[in-house]
């Protein structure tokens, strides 16, 4: 449903995507992936429909299905280096700084398709503190929409997946959260197409309440 009033979601832990959820990196992603599309003779608009939320090699496998995966892994490493160096226009999603501050002392983790170097660079460029628990590209063997990253995040925090709420912007990420058996808060315009439990424009619409028994109450509103 779309949050037309205030919805309250209880949780024991929160699992947070980065790009499009905490950090607006669209400008960098567009520059690098449209250049990649041009090099391979692909339509840039069609490429951009695929790449959000996935690790680069997984996007390449969908877009170039006949190419050996070894080439995808090698080219993905080069693109990650390009993305890490290109932080122009990378900014925090509205409300992200305050939202992260409200989670201090509460169980939460970053679950991103970026690797350590890229996630560190983008969070720093956006002026955001990194959560203590981070599940990055190096942590998993399968890219979103596979649920591995979110399940690992829940395990690291010692919380049952059913008690976790995922924050995501992309179709691949929302599908991963659902496959992990978790509820999903969709962030931004992309999210609404993929039927998360609630959708918000940005993190200014989410308020965190701590309860004495350790439950996190998420107040989600327009």
PDB file of C-alpha atoms in Angstrom:
ATOM      1  CA  UNK A   1       0.000   0.000   0.000  1.00  0.00           C
ATOM      2  CA  UNK A   2       1.033   3.600  -0.414  1.00  0.00           C
ATOM      3  CA  UNK A   3       1.344   5.501   2.847  1.00  0.00           C
ATOM      4  CA  UNK A   4      -1.592   7.910   2.637  1.00  0.00           C
ATOM      5  CA  UNK A   5      -1.810   8.297   6.427  1.00  0.00           C
ATOM      6  CA  UNK A   6       0.477   7.117   9.207  1.00  0.00           C
ATOM      7  CA  UNK A   7       1.377   3.429   9.201  1.00  0.00           C
ATOM      8  CA  UNK A   8       3.206   1.824  12.122  1.00  0.00           C
ATOM      9  CA  UNK A   9       5.539  -1.099  11.415  1.00  0.00           C
ATOM     10  CA  UNK A  10       7.055  -2.992  14.362  1.00  0.00           C
ATOM     11  CA  UNK A  11      10.534  -4.484  13.934  1.00  0.00           C
ATOM     12  CA  UNK A  12      13.485  -5.862  15.853  1.00  0.00           C
ATOM     13  CA  UNK A  13      16.084  -4.747  13.278  1.00  0.00           C
ATOM     14  CA  UNK A  14      16.342  -2.573  10.180  1.00  0.00           C
ATOM     15  CA  UNK A  15      18.282  -3.466   7.026  1.00  0.00           C
ATOM     16  CA  UNK A  16      19.202  -0.495   4.863  1.00  0.00           C
ATOM     17  CA  UNK A  17      20.135  -0.402   1.209  1.00  0.00           C
ATOM     18  CA  UNK A  18      22.494   2.448   0.268  1.00  0.00           C
ATOM     19  CA  UNK A  19      22.085   3.782  -3.291  1.00  0.00           C
ATOM     20  CA  UNK A  20      18.688   5.397  -3.728  1.00  0.00           C
ATOM     21  CA  UNK A  21      17.817   4.742  -0.093  1.00  0.00           C
ATOM     22  CA  UNK A  22      20.395   6.602   1.996  1.00  0.00           C
ATOM     23  CA  UNK A  23      22.468   8.119  -0.804  1.00  0.00           C
ATOM     24  CA  UNK A  24      21.397   9.692  -4.094  1.00  0.00           C
ATOM     25  CA  UNK A  25      24.106   8.502  -6.478  1.00  0.00           C
ATOM     26  CA  UNK A  26      21.973   8.578  -9.623  1.00  0.00           C
ATOM     27  CA  UNK A  27      24.181  11.130 -11.387  1.00  0.00           C
ATOM     28  CA  UNK A  28      27.287   8.953 -11.048  1.00  0.00           C
ATOM     29  CA  UNK A  29      25.436   5.742 -11.913  1.00  0.00           C
ATOM     30  CA  UNK A  30      23.947   7.349 -15.030  1.00  0.00           C
ATOM     31  CA  UNK A  31      27.301   8.675 -16.249  1.00  0.00           C
ATOM     32  CA  UNK A  32      29.155   5.412 -15.854  1.00  0.00           C
ATOM     33  CA  UNK A  33      26.473   2.979 -17.041  1.00  0.00           C
ATOM     34  CA  UNK A  34      25.467   5.080 -20.049  1.00  0.00           C
ATOM     35  CA  UNK A  35      29.126   5.142 -21.126  1.00  0.00           C
ATOM     36  CA  UNK A  36      29.184   1.361 -20.661  1.00  0.00           C
ATOM     37  CA  UNK A  37      26.002   1.017 -22.742  1.00  0.00           C
ATOM     38  CA  UNK A  38      27.515   3.090 -25.540  1.00  0.00           C
ATOM     39  CA  UNK A  39      30.678   0.967 -25.585  1.00  0.00           C
ATOM     40  CA  UNK A  40      28.560  -2.149 -26.029  1.00  0.00           C
ATOM     41  CA  UNK A  41      26.068  -0.717 -28.518  1.00  0.00           C
ATOM     42  CA  UNK A  42      23.152  -0.941 -26.090  1.00  0.00           C
ATOM     43  CA  UNK A  43      20.308   1.494 -25.499  1.00  0.00           C
ATOM     44  CA  UNK A  44      21.159   3.588 -22.465  1.00  0.00           C
ATOM     45  CA  UNK A  45      17.556   3.937 -21.305  1.00  0.00           C
ATOM     46  CA  UNK A  46      17.076   0.169 -21.380  1.00  0.00           C
ATOM     47  CA  UNK A  47      20.327  -0.377 -19.487  1.00  0.00           C
ATOM     48  CA  UNK A  48      19.253   2.045 -16.765  1.00  0.00           C
ATOM     49  CA  UNK A  49      16.070   0.017 -16.218  1.00  0.00           C
ATOM     50  CA  UNK A  50      18.230  -2.976 -15.221  1.00  0.00           C
ATOM     51  CA  UNK A  51      21.227  -1.741 -13.255  1.00  0.00           C
ATOM     52  CA  UNK A  52      19.687  -0.257 -10.090  1.00  0.00           C
ATOM     53  CA  UNK A  53      20.031  -2.495  -7.052  1.00  0.00           C
ATOM     54  CA  UNK A  54      22.128  -5.218  -8.646  1.00  0.00           C
ATOM     55  CA  UNK A  55      25.836  -5.898  -8.583  1.00  0.00           C
ATOM     56  CA  UNK A  56      27.390  -4.875 -11.886  1.00  0.00           C
ATOM     57  CA  UNK A  57      28.252  -8.372 -13.034  1.00  0.00           C
ATOM     58  CA  UNK A  58      24.618  -9.444 -12.530  1.00  0.00           C
ATOM     59  CA  UNK A  59      23.369  -6.524 -14.621  1.00  0.00           C
ATOM     60  CA  UNK A  60      25.870  -7.387 -17.346  1.00  0.00           C
ATOM     61  CA  UNK A  61      24.715 -11.007 -17.351  1.00  0.00           C
ATOM     62  CA  UNK A  62      21.152  -9.845 -18.046  1.00  0.00           C
ATOM     63  CA  UNK A  63      22.170  -7.309 -20.682  1.00  0.00           C
ATOM     64  CA  UNK A  64      24.798  -9.451 -22.441  1.00  0.00           C
ATOM     65  CA  UNK A  65      23.440 -12.965 -21.886  1.00  0.00           C
ATOM     66  CA  UNK A  66      25.840 -14.690 -24.269  1.00  0.00           C
ATOM     67  CA  UNK A  67      29.013 -13.265 -22.744  1.00  0.00           C
ATOM     68  CA  UNK A  68      31.140 -15.443 -20.420  1.00  0.00           C
ATOM     69  CA  UNK A  69      30.741 -14.534 -16.740  1.00  0.00           C
ATOM     70  CA  UNK A  70      34.529 -14.182 -16.400  1.00  0.00           C
ATOM     71  CA  UNK A  71      34.312 -11.107 -18.647  1.00  0.00           C
ATOM     72  CA  UNK A  72      31.452  -9.710 -16.573  1.00  0.00           C
ATOM     73  CA  UNK A  73      33.426 -10.097 -13.336  1.00  0.00           C
ATOM     74  CA  UNK A  74      36.488  -8.437 -14.879  1.00  0.00           C
ATOM     75  CA  UNK A  75      34.549  -5.526 -16.337  1.00  0.00           C
ATOM     76  CA  UNK A  76      32.575  -5.119 -13.116  1.00  0.00           C
ATOM     77  CA  UNK A  77      35.844  -4.621 -11.223  1.00  0.00           C
ATOM     78  CA  UNK A  78      36.777  -1.805 -13.619  1.00  0.00           C
ATOM     79  CA  UNK A  79      33.351  -0.178 -13.285  1.00  0.00           C
ATOM     80  CA  UNK A  80      33.510  -0.346  -9.493  1.00  0.00           C
ATOM     81  CA  UNK A  81      36.817   1.532  -9.608  1.00  0.00           C
ATOM     82  CA  UNK A  82      35.245   4.151 -11.906  1.00  0.00           C
ATOM     83  CA  UNK A  83      32.238   4.545  -9.623  1.00  0.00           C
ATOM     84  CA  UNK A  84      34.427   4.843  -6.522  1.00  0.00           C
ATOM     85  CA  UNK A  85      36.400   7.668  -8.145  1.00  0.00           C
ATOM     86  CA  UNK A  86      33.274   9.478  -9.390  1.00  0.00           C
ATOM     87  CA  UNK A  87      31.429  11.017  -6.437  1.00  0.00           C
ATOM     88  CA  UNK A  88      30.381  14.243  -8.155  1.00  0.00           C
ATOM     89  CA  UNK A  89      26.744  14.914  -7.340  1.00  0.00           C
ATOM     90  CA  UNK A  90      26.538  12.182  -4.687  1.00  0.00           C
ATOM     91  CA  UNK A  91      24.378  13.541  -1.857  1.00  0.00           C
ATOM     92  CA  UNK A  92      22.335  12.249   1.056  1.00  0.00           C
ATOM     93  CA  UNK A  93      18.684  11.351   0.533  1.00  0.00           C
ATOM     94  CA  UNK A  94      16.582  13.934   2.438  1.00  0.00           C
ATOM     95  CA  UNK A  95      16.222  12.835   6.056  1.00  0.00           C
ATOM     96  CA  UNK A  96      18.974  10.190   5.844  1.00  0.00           C
ATOM     97  CA  UNK A  97      21.328  11.855   8.316  1.00  0.00           C
ATOM     98  CA  UNK A  98      18.630  12.305  10.950  1.00  0.00           C
ATOM     99  CA  UNK A  99      17.236   8.827  10.315  1.00  0.00           C
ATOM    100  CA  UNK A 100      20.637   7.172  10.847  1.00  0.00           C
ATOM    101  CA  UNK A 101      21.195   9.228  14.004  1.00  0.00           C
ATOM    102  CA  UNK A 102      17.844   7.976  15.356  1.00  0.00           C
ATOM    103  CA  UNK A 103      19.088   4.380  14.959  1.00  0.00           C
ATOM    104  CA  UNK A 104      22.057   4.838  17.303  1.00  0.00           C
ATOM    105  CA  UNK A 105      22.077   1.862  19.669  1.00  0.00           C
ATOM    106  CA  UNK A 106      19.355   0.010  17.739  1.00  0.00           C
ATOM    107  CA  UNK A 107      20.005  -3.122  15.635  1.00  0.00           C
ATOM    108  CA  UNK A 108      20.537  -2.080  12.031  1.00  0.00           C
ATOM    109  CA  UNK A 109      22.836  -2.871   9.126  1.00  0.00           C
ATOM    110  CA  UNK A 110      23.791  -1.589   5.711  1.00  0.00           C
ATOM    111  CA  UNK A 111      23.060  -4.171   2.992  1.00  0.00           C
ATOM    112  CA  UNK A 112      24.410  -2.910  -0.317  1.00  0.00           C
ATOM    113  CA  UNK A 113      25.411  -4.258  -3.714  1.00  0.00           C
ATOM    114  CA  UNK A 114      28.402  -1.895  -3.615  1.00  0.00           C
ATOM    115  CA  UNK A 115      31.767  -3.158  -2.426  1.00  0.00           C
ATOM    116  CA  UNK A 116      33.580  -1.772   0.622  1.00  0.00           C
ATOM    117  CA  UNK A 117      35.502   0.877  -1.332  1.00  0.00           C
ATOM    118  CA  UNK A 118      32.459   2.177  -3.197  1.00  0.00           C
ATOM    119  CA  UNK A 119      30.134   2.182  -0.193  1.00  0.00           C
ATOM    120  CA  UNK A 120      32.760   3.962   1.896  1.00  0.00           C
ATOM    121  CA  UNK A 121      33.310   6.600  -0.810  1.00  0.00           C
ATOM    122  CA  UNK A 122      29.618   7.278  -1.382  1.00  0.00           C
ATOM    123  CA  UNK A 123      28.631   7.416   2.277  1.00  0.00           C
ATOM    124  CA  UNK A 124      31.527   9.815   2.917  1.00  0.00           C
ATOM    125  CA  UNK A 125      30.608  11.983  -0.088  1.00  0.00           C
ATOM    126  CA  UNK A 126      27.054  12.199   1.257  1.00  0.00           C
ATOM    127  CA  UNK A 127      28.295  13.061   4.754  1.00  0.00           C
ATOM    128  CA  UNK A 128      26.733   9.970   6.332  1.00  0.00           C
ATOM    129  CA  UNK A 129      28.053   7.738   9.104  1.00  0.00           C
ATOM    130  CA  UNK A 130      28.417   4.074   8.183  1.00  0.00           C
ATOM    131  CA  UNK A 131      26.453   1.576  10.294  1.00  0.00           C
ATOM    132  CA  UNK A 132      28.673  -0.697  12.376  1.00  0.00           C
ATOM    133  CA  UNK A 133      27.310  -3.781  10.589  1.00  0.00           C
ATOM    134  CA  UNK A 134      27.780  -3.759   6.818  1.00  0.00           C
ATOM    135  CA  UNK A 135      26.955  -6.435   4.256  1.00  0.00           C
ATOM    136  CA  UNK A 136      28.704  -5.482   1.004  1.00  0.00           C
ATOM    137  CA  UNK A 137      29.430  -7.134  -2.340  1.00  0.00           C
ATOM    138  CA  UNK A 138      32.351  -8.988  -0.775  1.00  0.00           C
ATOM    139  CA  UNK A 139      30.026 -10.557   1.818  1.00  0.00           C
ATOM    140  CA  UNK A 140      27.789 -12.485  -0.581  1.00  0.00           C
ATOM    141  CA  UNK A 141      27.969 -14.941  -3.436  1.00  0.00           C
ATOM    142  CA  UNK A 142      24.749 -13.808  -5.119  1.00  0.00           C
ATOM    143  CA  UNK A 143      23.478 -10.359  -6.077  1.00  0.00           C
ATOM    144  CA  UNK A 144      20.065  -8.937  -5.269  1.00  0.00           C
ATOM    145  CA  UNK A 145      17.308 -10.001  -6.100  1.00  0.00           C
ATOM    146  CA  UNK A 146      18.768 -13.022  -4.295  1.00  0.00           C
ATOM    147  CA  UNK A 147      17.947 -12.634  -0.566  1.00  0.00           C
ATOM    148  CA  UNK A 148      21.410 -13.698   0.641  1.00  0.00           C
ATOM    149  CA  UNK A 149      22.528 -10.208   1.648  1.00  0.00           C
ATOM    150  CA  UNK A 150      19.465  -9.473   3.739  1.00  0.00           C
ATOM    151  CA  UNK A 151      19.536 -12.914   5.367  1.00  0.00           C
ATOM    152  CA  UNK A 152      23.195 -12.387   6.262  1.00  0.00           C
ATOM    153  CA  UNK A 153      22.357  -8.979   7.710  1.00  0.00           C
ATOM    154  CA  UNK A 154      19.658 -10.509   9.908  1.00  0.00           C
ATOM    155  CA  UNK A 155      22.036 -13.270  11.016  1.00  0.00           C
ATOM    156  CA  UNK A 156      24.791 -10.761  11.861  1.00  0.00           C
ATOM    157  CA  UNK A 157      22.313  -8.868  14.049  1.00  0.00           C
ATOM    158  CA  UNK A 158      20.929 -12.067  15.594  1.00  0.00           C
ATOM    159  CA  UNK A 159      17.356 -11.240  14.560  1.00  0.00           C
ATOM    160  CA  UNK A 160      14.798 -13.492  12.877  1.00  0.00           C
ATOM    161  CA  UNK A 161      14.188 -12.403   9.252  1.00  0.00           C
ATOM    162  CA  UNK A 162      10.454 -12.024   9.930  1.00  0.00           C
ATOM    163  CA  UNK A 163      11.309  -9.370  12.547  1.00  0.00           C
ATOM    164  CA  UNK A 164      13.359  -7.269  10.105  1.00  0.00           C
ATOM    165  CA  UNK A 165      12.217  -4.364   7.964  1.00  0.00           C
ATOM    166  CA  UNK A 166      14.116  -3.587   4.766  1.00  0.00           C
ATOM    167  CA  UNK A 167      14.529  -0.091   3.289  1.00  0.00           C
ATOM    168  CA  UNK A 168      14.961  -0.246  -0.495  1.00  0.00           C
ATOM    169  CA  UNK A 169      14.451   1.773  -3.677  1.00  0.00           C
ATOM    170  CA  UNK A 170      14.930  -0.750  -6.508  1.00  0.00           C
ATOM    171  CA  UNK A 171      12.940  -3.629  -7.923  1.00  0.00           C
ATOM    172  CA  UNK A 172      15.825  -6.028  -7.361  1.00  0.00           C
ATOM    173  CA  UNK A 173      16.235  -4.924  -3.746  1.00  0.00           C
ATOM    174  CA  UNK A 174      12.524  -5.066  -2.950  1.00  0.00           C
ATOM    175  CA  UNK A 175      12.340  -8.560  -4.456  1.00  0.00           C
ATOM    176  CA  UNK A 176      15.330  -9.600  -2.335  1.00  0.00           C
ATOM    177  CA  UNK A 177      13.706  -8.309   0.841  1.00  0.00           C
ATOM    178  CA  UNK A 178      10.475 -10.124   0.082  1.00  0.00           C
ATOM    179  CA  UNK A 179      12.342 -13.340  -0.750  1.00  0.00           C
ATOM    180  CA  UNK A 180      14.052 -13.069   2.642  1.00  0.00           C
ATOM    181  CA  UNK A 181      10.611 -13.024   4.315  1.00  0.00           C
ATOM    182  CA  UNK A 182      10.923  -9.406   5.394  1.00  0.00           C
ATOM    183  CA  UNK A 183       8.643  -6.391   5.149  1.00  0.00           C
ATOM    184  CA  UNK A 184       9.850  -3.595   2.883  1.00  0.00           C
ATOM    185  CA  UNK A 185       9.660   0.194   3.053  1.00  0.00           C
ATOM    186  CA  UNK A 186      10.089   1.540  -0.481  1.00  0.00           C
ATOM    187  CA  UNK A 187      12.026   4.777  -0.877  1.00  0.00           C
ATOM    188  CA  UNK A 188      11.490   7.142  -3.799  1.00  0.00           C
ATOM    189  CA  UNK A 189       9.779   7.016  -7.190  1.00  0.00           C
ATOM    190  CA  UNK A 190      11.327   3.730  -8.423  1.00  0.00           C
ATOM    191  CA  UNK A 191      10.057   1.810  -5.412  1.00  0.00           C
ATOM    192  CA  UNK A 192       6.376   2.370  -6.044  1.00  0.00           C
ATOM    193  CA  UNK A 193       6.412   0.208  -9.174  1.00  0.00           C
ATOM    194  CA  UNK A 194       7.459  -2.883  -7.192  1.00  0.00           C
ATOM    195  CA  UNK A 195       4.783  -3.110  -4.477  1.00  0.00           C
ATOM    196  CA  UNK A 196       6.673  -2.744  -1.193  1.00  0.00           C
ATOM    197  CA  UNK A 197       4.596  -2.733   2.006  1.00  0.00           C
ATOM    198  CA  UNK A 198       4.697   1.065   2.180  1.00  0.00           C
ATOM    199  CA  UNK A 199       6.204   3.741  -0.057  1.00  0.00           C
ATOM    200  CA  UNK A 200       7.653   7.090   0.991  1.00  0.00           C
ATOM    201  CA  UNK A 201       9.170   9.937  -0.975  1.00  0.00           C
ATOM    202  CA  UNK A 202      12.260  10.015   1.256  1.00  0.00           C
ATOM    203  CA  UNK A 203      13.374   9.412   4.833  1.00  0.00           C
ATOM    204  CA  UNK A 204      11.814  12.600   6.191  1.00  0.00           C
ATOM    205  CA  UNK A 205       8.578  10.570   6.209  1.00  0.00           C
ATOM    206  CA  UNK A 206       9.895   7.939   8.630  1.00  0.00           C
ATOM    207  CA  UNK A 207      10.134   8.360  12.402  1.00  0.00           C
ATOM    208  CA  UNK A 208      11.719   5.790  14.714  1.00  0.00           C
ATOM    209  CA  UNK A 209      10.303   5.079  18.174  1.00  0.00           C
ATOM    210  CA  UNK A 210      12.147   2.933  20.719  1.00  0.00           C
ATOM    211  CA  UNK A 211      10.057   0.848  23.102  1.00  0.00           C
ATOM    212  CA  UNK A 212      11.120  -0.543  26.486  1.00  0.00           C
ATOM    213  CA  UNK A 213      10.995  -4.172  25.275  1.00  0.00           C
ATOM    214  CA  UNK A 214      13.381  -3.496  22.384  1.00  0.00           C
ATOM    215  CA  UNK A 215      10.782  -3.298  19.646  1.00  0.00           C
ATOM    216  CA  UNK A 216      11.381  -0.604  17.024  1.00  0.00           C
ATOM    217  CA  UNK A 217       8.234   1.164  15.899  1.00  0.00           C
ATOM    218  CA  UNK A 218       8.494   2.779  12.475  1.00  0.00           C
ATOM    219  CA  UNK A 219       5.990   5.594  11.977  1.00  0.00           C
ATOM    220  CA  UNK A 220       5.658   6.018   8.215  1.00  0.00           C
ATOM    221  CA  UNK A 221       3.585   8.893   6.836  1.00  0.00           C
ATOM    222  CA  UNK A 222       3.144  11.263   3.911  1.00  0.00           C
TER     223      UNK A 222
END
